[in-house]
Coordinates of C-alpha atoms and ligand atoms in Angstrom, one line a residue:
X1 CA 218.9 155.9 96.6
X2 CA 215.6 156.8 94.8
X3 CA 215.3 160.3 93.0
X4 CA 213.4 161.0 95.1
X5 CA 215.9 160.6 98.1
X6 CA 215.2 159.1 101.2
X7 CA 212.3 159.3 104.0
X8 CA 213.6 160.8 106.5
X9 CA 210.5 159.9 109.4
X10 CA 211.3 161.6 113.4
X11 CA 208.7 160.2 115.9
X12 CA 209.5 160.8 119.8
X13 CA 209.8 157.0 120.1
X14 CA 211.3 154.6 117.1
X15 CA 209.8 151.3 117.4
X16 CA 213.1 149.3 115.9
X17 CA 212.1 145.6 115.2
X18 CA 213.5 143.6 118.2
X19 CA 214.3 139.4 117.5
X20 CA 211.6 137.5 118.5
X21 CA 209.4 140.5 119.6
X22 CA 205.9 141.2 119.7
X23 CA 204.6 141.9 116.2
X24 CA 204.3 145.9 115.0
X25 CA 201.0 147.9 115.5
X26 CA 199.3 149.6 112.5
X27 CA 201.1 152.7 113.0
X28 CA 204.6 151.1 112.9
X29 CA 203.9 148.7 110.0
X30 CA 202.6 151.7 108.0
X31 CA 205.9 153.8 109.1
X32 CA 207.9 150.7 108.0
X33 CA 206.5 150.4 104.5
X34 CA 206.5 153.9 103.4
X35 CA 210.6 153.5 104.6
X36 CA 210.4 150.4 102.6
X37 CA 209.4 152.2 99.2
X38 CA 211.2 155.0 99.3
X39 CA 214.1 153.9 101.5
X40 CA 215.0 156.1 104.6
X41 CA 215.8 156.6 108.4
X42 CA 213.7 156.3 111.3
X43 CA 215.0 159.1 113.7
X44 CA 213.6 159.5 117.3
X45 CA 214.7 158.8 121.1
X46 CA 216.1 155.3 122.1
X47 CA 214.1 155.5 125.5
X48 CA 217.0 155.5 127.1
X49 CA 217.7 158.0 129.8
X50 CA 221.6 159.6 130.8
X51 CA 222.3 162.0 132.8
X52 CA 225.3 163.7 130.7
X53 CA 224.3 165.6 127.5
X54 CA 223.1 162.8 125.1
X55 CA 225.8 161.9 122.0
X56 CA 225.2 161.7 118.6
X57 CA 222.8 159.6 116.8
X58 CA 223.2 155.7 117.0
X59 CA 222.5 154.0 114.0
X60 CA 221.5 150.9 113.5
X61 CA 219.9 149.1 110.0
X62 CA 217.1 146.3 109.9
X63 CA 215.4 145.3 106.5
X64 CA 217.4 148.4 104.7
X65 CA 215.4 150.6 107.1
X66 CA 218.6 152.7 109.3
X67 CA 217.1 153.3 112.3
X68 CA 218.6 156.3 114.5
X69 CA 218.3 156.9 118.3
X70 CA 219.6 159.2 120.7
X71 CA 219.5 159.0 124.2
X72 CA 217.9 161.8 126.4
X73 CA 218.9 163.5 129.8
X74 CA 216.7 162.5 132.6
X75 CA 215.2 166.5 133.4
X76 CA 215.1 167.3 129.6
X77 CA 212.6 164.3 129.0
X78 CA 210.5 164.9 132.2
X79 CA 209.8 168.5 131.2
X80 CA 209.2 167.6 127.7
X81 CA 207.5 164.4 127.6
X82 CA 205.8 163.9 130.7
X83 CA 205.7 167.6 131.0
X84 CA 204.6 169.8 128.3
X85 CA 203.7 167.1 125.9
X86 CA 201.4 165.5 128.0
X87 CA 200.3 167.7 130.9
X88 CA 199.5 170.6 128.9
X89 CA 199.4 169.6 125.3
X90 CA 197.6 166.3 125.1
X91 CA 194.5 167.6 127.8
X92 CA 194.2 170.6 125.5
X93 CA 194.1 169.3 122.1
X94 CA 191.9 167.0 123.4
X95 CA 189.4 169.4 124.7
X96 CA 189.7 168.4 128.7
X97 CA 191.2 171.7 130.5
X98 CA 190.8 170.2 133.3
X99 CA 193.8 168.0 133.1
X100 CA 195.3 171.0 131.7
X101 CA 198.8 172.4 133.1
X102 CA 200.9 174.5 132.3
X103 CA 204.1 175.3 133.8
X104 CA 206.7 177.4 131.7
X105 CA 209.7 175.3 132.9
X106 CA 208.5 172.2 130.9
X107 CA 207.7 174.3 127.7
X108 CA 211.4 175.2 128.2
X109 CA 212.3 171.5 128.3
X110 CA 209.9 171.0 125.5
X111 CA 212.1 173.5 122.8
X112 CA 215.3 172.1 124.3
X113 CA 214.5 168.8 123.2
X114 CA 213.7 170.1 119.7
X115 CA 216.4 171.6 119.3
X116 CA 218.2 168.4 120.4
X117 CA 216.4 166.7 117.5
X118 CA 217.2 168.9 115.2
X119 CA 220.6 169.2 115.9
X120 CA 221.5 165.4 116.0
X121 CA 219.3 165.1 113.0
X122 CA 221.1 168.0 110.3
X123 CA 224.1 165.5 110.2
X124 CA 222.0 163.1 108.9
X125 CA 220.3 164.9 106.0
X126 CA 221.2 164.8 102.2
X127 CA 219.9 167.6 100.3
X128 CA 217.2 165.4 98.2
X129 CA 215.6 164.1 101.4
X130 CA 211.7 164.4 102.5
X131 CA 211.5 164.5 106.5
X132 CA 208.3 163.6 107.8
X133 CA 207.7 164.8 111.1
X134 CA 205.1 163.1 113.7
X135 CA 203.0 164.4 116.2
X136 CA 202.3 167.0 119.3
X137 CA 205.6 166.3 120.8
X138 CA 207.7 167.9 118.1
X139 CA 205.6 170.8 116.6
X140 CA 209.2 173.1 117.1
X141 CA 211.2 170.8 115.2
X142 CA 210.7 172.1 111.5
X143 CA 211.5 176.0 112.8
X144 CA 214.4 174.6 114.3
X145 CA 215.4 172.7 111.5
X146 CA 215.2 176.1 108.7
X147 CA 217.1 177.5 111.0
X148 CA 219.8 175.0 110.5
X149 CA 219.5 175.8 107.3
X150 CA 217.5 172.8 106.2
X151 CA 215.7 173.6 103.1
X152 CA 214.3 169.9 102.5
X153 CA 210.6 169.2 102.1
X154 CA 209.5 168.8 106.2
X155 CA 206.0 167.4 106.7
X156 CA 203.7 167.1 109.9
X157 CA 201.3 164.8 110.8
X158 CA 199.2 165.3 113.9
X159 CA 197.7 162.5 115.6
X160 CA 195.7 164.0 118.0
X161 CA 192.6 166.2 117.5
X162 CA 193.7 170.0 116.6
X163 CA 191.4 172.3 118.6
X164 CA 189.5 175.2 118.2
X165 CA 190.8 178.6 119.0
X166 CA 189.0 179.2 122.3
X167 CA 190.7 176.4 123.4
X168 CA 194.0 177.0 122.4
X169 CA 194.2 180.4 124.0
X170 CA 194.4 178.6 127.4
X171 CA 198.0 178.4 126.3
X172 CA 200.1 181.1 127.3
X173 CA 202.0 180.7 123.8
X174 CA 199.7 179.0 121.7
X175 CA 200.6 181.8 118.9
X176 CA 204.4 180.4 118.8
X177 CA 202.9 177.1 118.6
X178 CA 200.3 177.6 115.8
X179 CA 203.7 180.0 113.6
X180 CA 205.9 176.6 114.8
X181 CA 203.2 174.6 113.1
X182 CA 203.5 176.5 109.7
X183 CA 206.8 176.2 109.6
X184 CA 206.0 172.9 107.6
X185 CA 205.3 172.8 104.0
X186 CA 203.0 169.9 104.7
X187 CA 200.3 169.9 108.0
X188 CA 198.1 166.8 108.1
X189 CA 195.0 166.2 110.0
X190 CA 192.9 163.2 110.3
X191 CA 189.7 164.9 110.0
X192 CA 187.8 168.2 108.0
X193 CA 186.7 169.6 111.7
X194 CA 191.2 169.6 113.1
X195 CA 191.5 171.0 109.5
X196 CA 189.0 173.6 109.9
X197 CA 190.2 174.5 113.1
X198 CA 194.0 174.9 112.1
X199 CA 192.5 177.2 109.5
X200 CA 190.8 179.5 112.0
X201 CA 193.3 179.4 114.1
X202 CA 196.3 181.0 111.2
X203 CA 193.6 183.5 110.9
X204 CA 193.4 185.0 114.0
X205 CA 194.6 188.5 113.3
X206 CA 197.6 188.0 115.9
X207 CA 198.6 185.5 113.3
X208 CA 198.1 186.9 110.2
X209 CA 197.5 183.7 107.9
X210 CA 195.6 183.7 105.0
X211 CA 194.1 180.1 103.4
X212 CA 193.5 180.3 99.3
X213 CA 190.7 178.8 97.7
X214 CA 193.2 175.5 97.0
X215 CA 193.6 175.4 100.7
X216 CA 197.0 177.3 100.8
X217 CA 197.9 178.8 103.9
X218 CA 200.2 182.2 103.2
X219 CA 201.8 183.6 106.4
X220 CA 205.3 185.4 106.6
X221 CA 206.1 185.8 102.9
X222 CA 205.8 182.0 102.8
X223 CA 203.2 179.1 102.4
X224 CA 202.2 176.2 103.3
X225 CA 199.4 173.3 102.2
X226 CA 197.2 171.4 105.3
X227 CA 195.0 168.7 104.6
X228 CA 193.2 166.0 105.7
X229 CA 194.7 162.6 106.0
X230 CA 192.5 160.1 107.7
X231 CA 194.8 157.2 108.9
X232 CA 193.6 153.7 108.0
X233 CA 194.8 150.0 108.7
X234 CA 196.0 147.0 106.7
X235 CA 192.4 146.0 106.3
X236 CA 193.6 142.6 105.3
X237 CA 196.0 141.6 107.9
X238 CA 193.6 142.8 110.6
X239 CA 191.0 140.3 109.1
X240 CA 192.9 137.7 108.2
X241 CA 194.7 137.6 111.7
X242 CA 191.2 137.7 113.3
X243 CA 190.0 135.1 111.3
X244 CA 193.4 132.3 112.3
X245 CA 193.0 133.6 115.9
X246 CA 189.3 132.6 116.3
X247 CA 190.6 129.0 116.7
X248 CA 193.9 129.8 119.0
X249 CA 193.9 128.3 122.4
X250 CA 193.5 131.3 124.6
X251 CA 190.7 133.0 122.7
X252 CA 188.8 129.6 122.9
X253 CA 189.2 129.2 126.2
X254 CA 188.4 132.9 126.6
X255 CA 184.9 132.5 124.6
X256 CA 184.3 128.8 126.5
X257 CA 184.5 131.0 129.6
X258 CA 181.7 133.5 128.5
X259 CA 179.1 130.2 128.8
X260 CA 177.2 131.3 125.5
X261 CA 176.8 135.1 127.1
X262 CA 177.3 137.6 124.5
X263 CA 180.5 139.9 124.9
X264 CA 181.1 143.6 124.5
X265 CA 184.5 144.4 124.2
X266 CA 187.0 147.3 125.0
X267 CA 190.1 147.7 124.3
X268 CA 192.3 151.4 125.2
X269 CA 195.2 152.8 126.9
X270 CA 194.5 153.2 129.6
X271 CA 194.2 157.2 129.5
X272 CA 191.7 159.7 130.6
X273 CA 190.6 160.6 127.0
X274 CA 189.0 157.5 126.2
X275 CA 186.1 157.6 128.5
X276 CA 186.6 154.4 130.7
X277 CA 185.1 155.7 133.5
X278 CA 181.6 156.9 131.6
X279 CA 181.8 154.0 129.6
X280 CA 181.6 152.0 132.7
X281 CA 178.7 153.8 134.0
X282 CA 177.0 154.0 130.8
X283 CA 176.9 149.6 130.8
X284 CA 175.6 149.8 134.6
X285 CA 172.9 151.9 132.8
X286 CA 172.6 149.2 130.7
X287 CA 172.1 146.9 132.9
X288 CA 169.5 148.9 134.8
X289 CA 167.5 149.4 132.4
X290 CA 167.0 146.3 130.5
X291 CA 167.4 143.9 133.1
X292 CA 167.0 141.2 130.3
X293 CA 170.5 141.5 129.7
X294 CA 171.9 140.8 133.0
X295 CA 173.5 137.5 133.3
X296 CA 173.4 137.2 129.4
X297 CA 176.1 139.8 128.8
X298 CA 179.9 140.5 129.9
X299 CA 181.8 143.5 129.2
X300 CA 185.6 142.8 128.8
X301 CA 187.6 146.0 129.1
X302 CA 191.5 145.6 128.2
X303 CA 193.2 148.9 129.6
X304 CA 197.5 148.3 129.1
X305 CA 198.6 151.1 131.5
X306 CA 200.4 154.0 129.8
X307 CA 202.6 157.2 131.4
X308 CA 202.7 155.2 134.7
X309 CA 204.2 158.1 137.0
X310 CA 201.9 161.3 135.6
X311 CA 199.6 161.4 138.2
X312 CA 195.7 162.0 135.8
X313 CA 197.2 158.4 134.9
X314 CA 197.6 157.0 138.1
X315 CA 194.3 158.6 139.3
X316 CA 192.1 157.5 136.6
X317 CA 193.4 153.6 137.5
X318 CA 192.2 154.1 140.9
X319 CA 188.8 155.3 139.5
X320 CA 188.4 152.6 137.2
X321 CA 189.5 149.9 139.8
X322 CA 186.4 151.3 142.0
X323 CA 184.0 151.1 139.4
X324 CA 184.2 148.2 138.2
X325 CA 184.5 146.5 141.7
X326 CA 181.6 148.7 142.3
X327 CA 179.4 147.6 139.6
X328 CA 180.4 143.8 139.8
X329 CA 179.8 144.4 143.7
X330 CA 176.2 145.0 142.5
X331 CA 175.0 143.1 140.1
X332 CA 177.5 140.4 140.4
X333 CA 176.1 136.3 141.0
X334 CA 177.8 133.1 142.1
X335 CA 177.8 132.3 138.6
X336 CA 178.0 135.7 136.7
X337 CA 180.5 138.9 137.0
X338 CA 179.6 142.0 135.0
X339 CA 183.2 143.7 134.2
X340 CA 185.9 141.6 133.6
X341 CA 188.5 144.2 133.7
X342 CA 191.7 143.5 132.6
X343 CA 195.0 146.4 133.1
X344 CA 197.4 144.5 130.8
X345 CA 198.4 143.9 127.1
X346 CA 197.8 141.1 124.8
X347 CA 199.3 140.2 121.8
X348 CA 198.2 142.4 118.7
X349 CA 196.9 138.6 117.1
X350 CA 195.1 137.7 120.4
X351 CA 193.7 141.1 120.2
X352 CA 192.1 140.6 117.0
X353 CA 190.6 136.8 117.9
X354 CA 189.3 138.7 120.8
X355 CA 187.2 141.4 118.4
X356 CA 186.2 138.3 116.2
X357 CA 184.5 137.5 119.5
X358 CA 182.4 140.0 120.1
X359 CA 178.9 141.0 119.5
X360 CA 179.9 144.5 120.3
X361 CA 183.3 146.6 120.0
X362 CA 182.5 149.7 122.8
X363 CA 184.5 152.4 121.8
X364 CA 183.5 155.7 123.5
X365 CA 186.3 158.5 123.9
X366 CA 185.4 161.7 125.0
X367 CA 187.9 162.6 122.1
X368 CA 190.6 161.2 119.9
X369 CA 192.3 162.1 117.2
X370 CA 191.0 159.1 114.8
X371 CA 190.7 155.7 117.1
X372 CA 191.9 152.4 115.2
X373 CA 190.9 149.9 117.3
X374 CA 187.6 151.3 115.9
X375 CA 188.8 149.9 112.8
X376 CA 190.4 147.0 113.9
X377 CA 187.2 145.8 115.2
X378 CA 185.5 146.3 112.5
X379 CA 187.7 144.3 110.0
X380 CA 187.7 141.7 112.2
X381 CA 184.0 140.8 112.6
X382 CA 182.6 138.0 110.2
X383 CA 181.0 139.4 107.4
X384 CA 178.4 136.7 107.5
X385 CA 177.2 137.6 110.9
X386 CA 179.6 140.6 112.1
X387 CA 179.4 142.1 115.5
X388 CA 178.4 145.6 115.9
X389 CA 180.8 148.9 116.5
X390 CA 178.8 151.5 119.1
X391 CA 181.3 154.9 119.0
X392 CA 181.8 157.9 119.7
X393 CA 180.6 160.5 118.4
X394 CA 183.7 162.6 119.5
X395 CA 186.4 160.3 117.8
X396 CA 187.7 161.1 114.2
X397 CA 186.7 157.7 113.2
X398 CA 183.1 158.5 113.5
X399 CA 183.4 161.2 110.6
X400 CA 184.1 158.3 108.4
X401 CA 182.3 155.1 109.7
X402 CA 178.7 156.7 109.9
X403 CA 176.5 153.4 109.8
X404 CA 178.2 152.3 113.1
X405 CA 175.7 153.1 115.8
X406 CA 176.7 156.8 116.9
X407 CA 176.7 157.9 120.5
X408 CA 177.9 161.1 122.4
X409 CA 179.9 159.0 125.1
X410 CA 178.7 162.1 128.0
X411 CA 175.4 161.0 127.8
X412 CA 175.6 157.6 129.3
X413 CA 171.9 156.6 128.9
X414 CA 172.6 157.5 125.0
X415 CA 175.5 154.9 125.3
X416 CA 173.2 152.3 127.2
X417 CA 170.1 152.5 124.2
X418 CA 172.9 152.2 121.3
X419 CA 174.7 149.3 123.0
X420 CA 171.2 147.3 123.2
X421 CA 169.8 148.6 119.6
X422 CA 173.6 146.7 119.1
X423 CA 172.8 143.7 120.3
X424 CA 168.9 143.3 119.2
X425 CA 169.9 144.5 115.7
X426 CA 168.5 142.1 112.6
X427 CA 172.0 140.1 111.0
X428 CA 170.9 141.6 107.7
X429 CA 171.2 145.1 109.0
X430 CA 174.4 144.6 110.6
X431 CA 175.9 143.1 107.1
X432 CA 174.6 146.0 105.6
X433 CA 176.2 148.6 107.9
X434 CA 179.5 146.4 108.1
X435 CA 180.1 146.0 104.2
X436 CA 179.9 150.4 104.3
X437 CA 182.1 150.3 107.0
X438 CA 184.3 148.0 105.0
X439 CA 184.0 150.2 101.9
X440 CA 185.5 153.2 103.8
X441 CA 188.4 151.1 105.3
X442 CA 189.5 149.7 102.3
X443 CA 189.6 153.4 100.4
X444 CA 191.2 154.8 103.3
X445 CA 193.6 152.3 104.6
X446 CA 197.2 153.0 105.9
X447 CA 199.1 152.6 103.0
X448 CA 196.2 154.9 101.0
X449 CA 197.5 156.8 104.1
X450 CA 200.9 157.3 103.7
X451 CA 201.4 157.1 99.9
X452 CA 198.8 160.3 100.1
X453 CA 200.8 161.9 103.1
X454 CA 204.0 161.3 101.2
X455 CA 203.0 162.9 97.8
X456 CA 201.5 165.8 99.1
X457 CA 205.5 166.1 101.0
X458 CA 207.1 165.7 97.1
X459 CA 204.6 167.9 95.6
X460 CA 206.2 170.4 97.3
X461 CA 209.7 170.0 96.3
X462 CA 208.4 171.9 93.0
X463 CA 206.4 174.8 94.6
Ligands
GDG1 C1 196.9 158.0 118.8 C2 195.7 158.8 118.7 C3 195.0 157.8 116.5 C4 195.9 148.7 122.4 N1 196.0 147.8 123.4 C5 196.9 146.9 123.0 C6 197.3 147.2 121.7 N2 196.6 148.3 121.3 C7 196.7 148.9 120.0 C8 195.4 149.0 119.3 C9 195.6 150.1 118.3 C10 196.6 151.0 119.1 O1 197.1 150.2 120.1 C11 195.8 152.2 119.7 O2 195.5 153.1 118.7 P1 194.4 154.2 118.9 O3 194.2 154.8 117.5 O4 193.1 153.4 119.3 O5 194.8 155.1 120.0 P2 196.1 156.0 120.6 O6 197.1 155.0 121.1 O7 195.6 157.0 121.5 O8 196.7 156.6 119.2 C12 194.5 158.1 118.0 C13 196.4 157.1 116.6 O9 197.3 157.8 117.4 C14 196.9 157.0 115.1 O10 197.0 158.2 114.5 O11 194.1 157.0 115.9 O12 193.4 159.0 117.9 O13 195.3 159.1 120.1 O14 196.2 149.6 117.1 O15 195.1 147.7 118.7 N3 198.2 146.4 120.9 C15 198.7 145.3 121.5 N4 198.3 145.0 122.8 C16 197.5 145.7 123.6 O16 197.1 145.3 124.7 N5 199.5 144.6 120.8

């Protein structure tokens, strides 16, 4: 053990290396190393569901990473996952109140769970630990945890957007949320704007924070620091996967397929916050309006189904299904279709020969928290003669890649002028914007993300 004791890192989901399976996502391999250097525990559920009370923590160890699961009752991870965390929670932070629901039963589930966590966690815990906390579905855990008596260093990172207070009263206890939230002696955010917002919201007189001019937040007798923590990729294994995978055998026969037509490319869960629907609409505008391009251009849109069972999920596959039909229906030829629409998953490598492909990565939430498939295209194009990013305005990844070509993903004619400024855009222009856009990756890439993350959590051990 360090002197610094172990990482202790809780995540609803634990993604433990399995023999012979698919190779980690940026998220994981950046989880992974910072358990690496400092040595630690993965805690989180096994995805496995009982229907007795779940037992203690499983433990496993890979690569001197322990990993630690426990199981969940069936109801308890309805109401919690499905339930508050992503029927109320994820629509609000995310600005869209009209997926919004609330139901008090599943906020109930929601704090069972917690405690859950916390209680199969405290056995766990040495007194020189850091915990690191992730994301929406466990903003109770650190309150639980003090009151367990846990007086480690607990850190949260929120991977979603954090909204602003008129939003967040639509929850009925959005204070208890916002006090459970500085229960944490470390809140991170990927962006100024969720930073800002967390600030107004400890403000609110009902809360009674304070923020000093070091960006201290005093509430309760106590404090806590929040900060902004933009999460970043392994710049070099995106582009050096992209690069090996131009060759493989199904991205050539992918690209021998286009017939020389130049490809846009999308690639998202398959979730309502991503846009998929506009984004749709915004390349039949396209289309309309510069008929030069039909014929000459595909869009592929990969869209891996996620939360199969929640019903905004099932709807918006419906949706899509019908648009795209729709759209190949009318502009479709014997010897050219539009949309090629594609509801399943590809390898993380394929994925990246895929953007190396492209003239254009399309990337148009109508929110989200950062976006790395942003990034992943990006690091993937040629430098020589790199393809061209057209994003959102509304994800956090825009606040940092500023010479991709900006859009505001509800205006779809917006979308439709930046896609073909895209693809008429001078090579030297585009290796101009693309070296910037490198620039910013490299500084902020995800071990620049963690390492930051995780000092900020040690700092504290002295305050
Ligand atoms: C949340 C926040 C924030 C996608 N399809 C396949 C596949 N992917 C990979 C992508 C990328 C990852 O999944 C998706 O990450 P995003 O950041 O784009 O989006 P969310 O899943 O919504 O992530 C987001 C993120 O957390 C991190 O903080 O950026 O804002 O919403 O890496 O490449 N990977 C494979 N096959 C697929 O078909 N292997």
């Amino acid at each position: 053990m360090s002197d610094t004791g172990n990482l202790i890192i809780v995540s609803n989901r634990v993604a433990k290396p399995k023999p012979g399976g698919r190779a980690a996502g940026g998220l994981t391999v950046g989880i992974l190393g910072a358990l690496r250097d400092q040595g630690g525990t993965w805690f989180g559920w096994s995805g496995k569901l009982v229907d007795r009370e779940p037992r203690d923590a499983q433990i496993s160890e890979h690569d001197n990473i322990r990993f630690a699961t426990i199981d969940l009752k069936g109801e308890d991870y309805e109401a919690y996952y499905n339930g508050f965390s992503n029927r109320a929670l994820w629509p609000l932070f995310h600005h869209l109140l009209a997926f919004f629901s609330f139901d008090r039963a599943d906020f109930e589930g929601y704090f069972r769970v917690n405690q859950i966590f916390a209680r199969k966690l405290v056995p766990l815990l040495e007194p020189n630990d850091t915990i690191w906390i992730h994301d929406y579905h466990l903003i109770p855990l650190a309150g639980e945890l003090r009151k367990a008596g846990v007086r480690n260093p607990i850190g949260f990172f929120l991977h979603v957007p954090f909204p602003g207070y008129d939003m967040l009263e639509s929850l009925p206890n959005h204070e208890f949320l916002i006090r459970s939230m500085c229960a944490f002696d470390v809140v991170g955010f990927h962006t100024q704007r969720d930073l800002d917002s967390f600030h107004e919201a400890v403000k609110q007189p009902e809360i009674g924070g304070t923020v000093d001019s070091d960006g201290r937040i005093h509430i309760g007798g106590g404090s806590l620091f929040a900060g902004v923590f933009p999460i970043g990729i392994d710049v070099e294994e995106v582009s050096g996967l992209a690069d090996s995978m131009y060759d493989d055998a199904e991205v050539t026969a992918m690209r021998q397929s286009l017939d020389g037509r130049e490809m846009i490319i999308g690639v998202d869960r398959l979730d309502y916050s991503k846009g998929l629907a506009l984004r749709f609409r915004a390349y039949e505008r396209l289309l309309e309006n510069h008929p030069a391009h039909r014929k000459h251009l595909t869009l592929m849109q990969i869209a891996p189904p996620t939360r199969v069972g929640i019903r905004a999920y099932d709807e918006i596959r419906n949706e899509l299904e019908q648009a795209s039909g729709q759209i190949n229906g009318r502009f479709a030829d014997t010897d050219w279709v539009p949309i090629r629409y594609l509801n399943k998953g590809f390898s993380r490598a394929t994925l990246m020969g895929f953007f190396r492909s492209a003239q254009i990565g399309l990337v148009t939430p109508v929110r989200d928290g950062m976006n790395l498939v942003a990034k992943e295209y990006v690091a993937s194009q040629d430098p020589e003669s790199p393809g061209m990013l057209v994003l959102s305005r509304l994800a956090g990844a825009a606040h940092e890649l500023e010479t991709a070509v900006l859009v505001n993903p509800y205006d779809i004619d917006d979308v439709a002028d930046g896609i073909n400024r895209a693809l008429v855009m001078p090579v030297e222009e585009r290796r101009e914007r693309h070296s910037e856009m490198m620039t910013v990756l490299r500084h902020n890439d995800i071990t620049a993300w963690r390492q930051r993350f995780v000092e900020a959590l040690h700092a504290e051990r002295k305050t």
